[in-house]
Amino acid sequence: MVRRKTMGFDELALVSPRDKKVCSREKVIQRASGAVEVLRNAKIYSSLDQALDGTNVICGTGMPNGMYRKRDERKYHNPRDYFELLLEGNTAAMDYFGVSCERAVNVRLALIFGSERTGMEESEMDQCHVMLGIPTNPEFGSLNLAAAVQLIAYDWRVALGGSASYGP
């Protein structure tokens, strides 16, 4: 939660968490470290379709090669490159990614992260306009969920023109 707050984002949606009371658990609140309002305001949905209602750009996240199972062939894009092109509204570039420029005008972005252990399901990936993959060592590309959220949130913040936290 702190990572989301650190990058300036405060909306959190959980889809069918195993523990429906996860946001009110003392251990989770302690780990939120000053971002308790993100937990308090988190929304829990029973389906991904419900959670995506009102969004117009849906980005899945993951690694091209699942460590525990074979993945369908998909194209993964560098988050920073994708976000910059999305906000520029470059027609040719957005056609390449399969997202229309109309969406780029008033972006209501959804970033979907799968479970820590198995990542996103194929059916969840099918609902995404684009799949984002953080460039990592091709022989061991696994990141834990918190690290992946932090890196992609940072790239989105930079694309939005986020400024440095300190200094002139």
XYZ file of C-alpha atoms in Angstrom:
168
model
C 0.000 0.000 0.000
C 2.795 2.437 0.798
C 4.252 2.028 -2.672
C 0.964 3.034 -4.241
C 0.706 6.041 -1.931
C 4.373 6.946 -2.495
C 3.754 7.194 -6.229
C 0.664 9.367 -5.685
C -2.020 6.755 -6.334
C -4.667 5.984 -3.776
C -7.229 3.750 -5.496
C -7.025 0.054 -4.757
C -9.404 -2.581 -6.085
C -9.184 -6.222 -5.038
C -10.949 -8.959 -6.955
C -12.137 -11.958 -4.968
C -9.389 -11.912 -2.338
C -9.082 -15.141 -0.376
C -9.459 -13.101 2.812
C -12.415 -10.718 2.460
C -11.249 -8.833 5.570
C -7.669 -8.405 4.354
C -7.814 -4.594 4.470
C -8.817 -4.552 8.133
C -6.235 -7.079 9.373
C -3.822 -5.588 11.908
C -0.769 -7.047 10.159
C -1.825 -5.440 6.850
C -2.550 -2.094 8.525
C 0.900 -2.103 10.136
C 2.546 -2.804 6.787
C 0.577 0.028 5.165
C 2.844 2.401 7.062
C 0.946 5.684 6.795
C -1.261 4.697 3.879
C -4.142 3.361 5.949
C -6.672 5.474 4.021
C -5.805 3.434 0.902
C -6.877 0.330 2.823
C -9.996 2.005 4.213
C -11.051 3.146 0.750
C -10.143 -0.083 -1.039
C -12.976 -1.658 -2.973
C -13.531 -5.390 -3.121
C -15.217 -6.838 -6.206
C -16.454 -10.323 -6.949
C -15.341 -10.170 -10.596
C -12.730 -8.494 -12.733
C -15.500 -7.140 -14.995
C -16.973 -5.244 -12.033
C -13.589 -3.854 -11.025
C -12.895 -2.646 -14.573
C -16.181 -0.782 -14.944
C -15.410 2.866 -15.720
C -11.897 2.239 -17.028
C -10.957 2.748 -20.659
C -7.367 1.494 -20.838
C -6.718 -1.913 -19.295
C -3.113 -2.970 -18.776
C -2.219 -6.439 -17.613
C 1.153 -7.099 -16.070
C 3.363 -10.116 -16.009
C 6.294 -11.928 -17.436
C 6.261 -13.597 -20.829
C 7.396 -16.938 -19.452
C 5.439 -18.216 -16.496
C 7.694 -19.922 -14.000
C 5.080 -22.507 -13.033
C 3.129 -23.022 -16.249
C 3.270 -22.537 -19.987
C 1.761 -19.245 -21.140
C -0.068 -18.455 -24.366
C 2.041 -16.471 -26.816
C 1.519 -12.757 -26.080
C 3.396 -9.581 -26.814
C 4.645 -7.727 -23.737
C 5.537 -4.050 -23.819
C 7.895 -1.946 -21.750
C 5.621 0.036 -19.374
C 7.489 3.326 -19.717
C 7.410 3.254 -23.520
C 3.738 2.300 -23.597
C 2.662 4.995 -21.112
C 4.509 7.732 -22.983
C 2.914 6.761 -26.300
C -0.504 6.456 -24.694
C -0.379 9.982 -23.306
C 1.053 11.426 -26.540
C -1.976 10.054 -28.376
C 0.156 9.040 -31.385
C -2.340 7.322 -33.711
C 0.150 4.989 -35.408
C 1.742 4.019 -32.113
C -1.575 3.412 -30.416
C -2.778 1.296 -33.345
C 0.351 -0.773 -32.821
C -0.681 -1.332 -29.200
C -4.337 -1.793 -30.120
C -5.658 1.166 -28.109
C -7.494 3.951 -29.892
C -6.529 7.593 -29.483
C -10.004 8.393 -28.174
C -9.061 6.428 -25.083
C -5.816 8.347 -24.680
C -7.599 11.701 -24.259
C -9.215 10.985 -20.884
C -7.321 7.986 -19.605
C -8.943 5.996 -16.813
C -6.200 3.408 -16.482
C -6.500 0.016 -14.832
C -3.326 -1.839 -13.905
C -4.006 -5.504 -13.270
C -1.592 -7.586 -11.234
C -2.119 -11.283 -10.698
C -1.483 -13.228 -7.556
C 2.006 -13.285 -6.068
C 2.409 -16.991 -6.712
C 0.887 -17.560 -10.157
C 0.380 -14.175 -11.812
C -2.574 -13.429 -14.062
C -4.852 -16.078 -15.500
C -5.123 -16.349 -19.293
C -8.790 -15.261 -19.152
C -7.762 -12.119 -17.245
C -5.071 -11.349 -19.820
C -7.676 -11.680 -22.574
C -9.556 -8.707 -21.068
C -6.528 -6.413 -21.341
C -5.801 -3.950 -24.124
C -2.077 -4.466 -23.594
C 0.270 -6.606 -21.525
C 3.132 -4.835 -19.785
C 6.339 -6.587 -18.829
C 9.157 -5.081 -16.816
C 12.470 -5.661 -18.596
C 14.380 -8.145 -16.435
C 16.974 -10.869 -16.778
C 15.481 -13.232 -19.398
C 16.805 -16.241 -17.490
C 15.166 -15.171 -14.223
C 12.566 -12.483 -14.732
C 10.482 -13.014 -11.620
C 9.709 -10.013 -9.420
C 7.653 -10.126 -6.270
C 4.308 -8.379 -6.469
C 5.332 -5.351 -4.373
C 8.381 -4.690 -6.567
C 6.345 -4.994 -9.768
C 3.672 -2.604 -8.469
C 6.341 -0.093 -7.427
C 8.134 -0.153 -10.776
C 5.023 0.125 -12.927
C 3.516 2.816 -10.683
C 6.754 4.771 -11.003
C 6.697 4.544 -14.803
C 3.068 5.757 -14.857
C 3.909 8.632 -12.497
C 6.839 9.694 -14.702
C 4.649 9.530 -17.823
C 2.084 11.763 -16.113
C 4.821 14.327 -15.465
C 5.418 13.434 -11.834
C 8.110 15.577 -10.368
C 10.930 14.734 -8.037
C 9.974 14.476 -4.379
C 12.693 16.846 -3.280
C 15.228 19.342 -4.613
C 14.816 22.276 -6.962
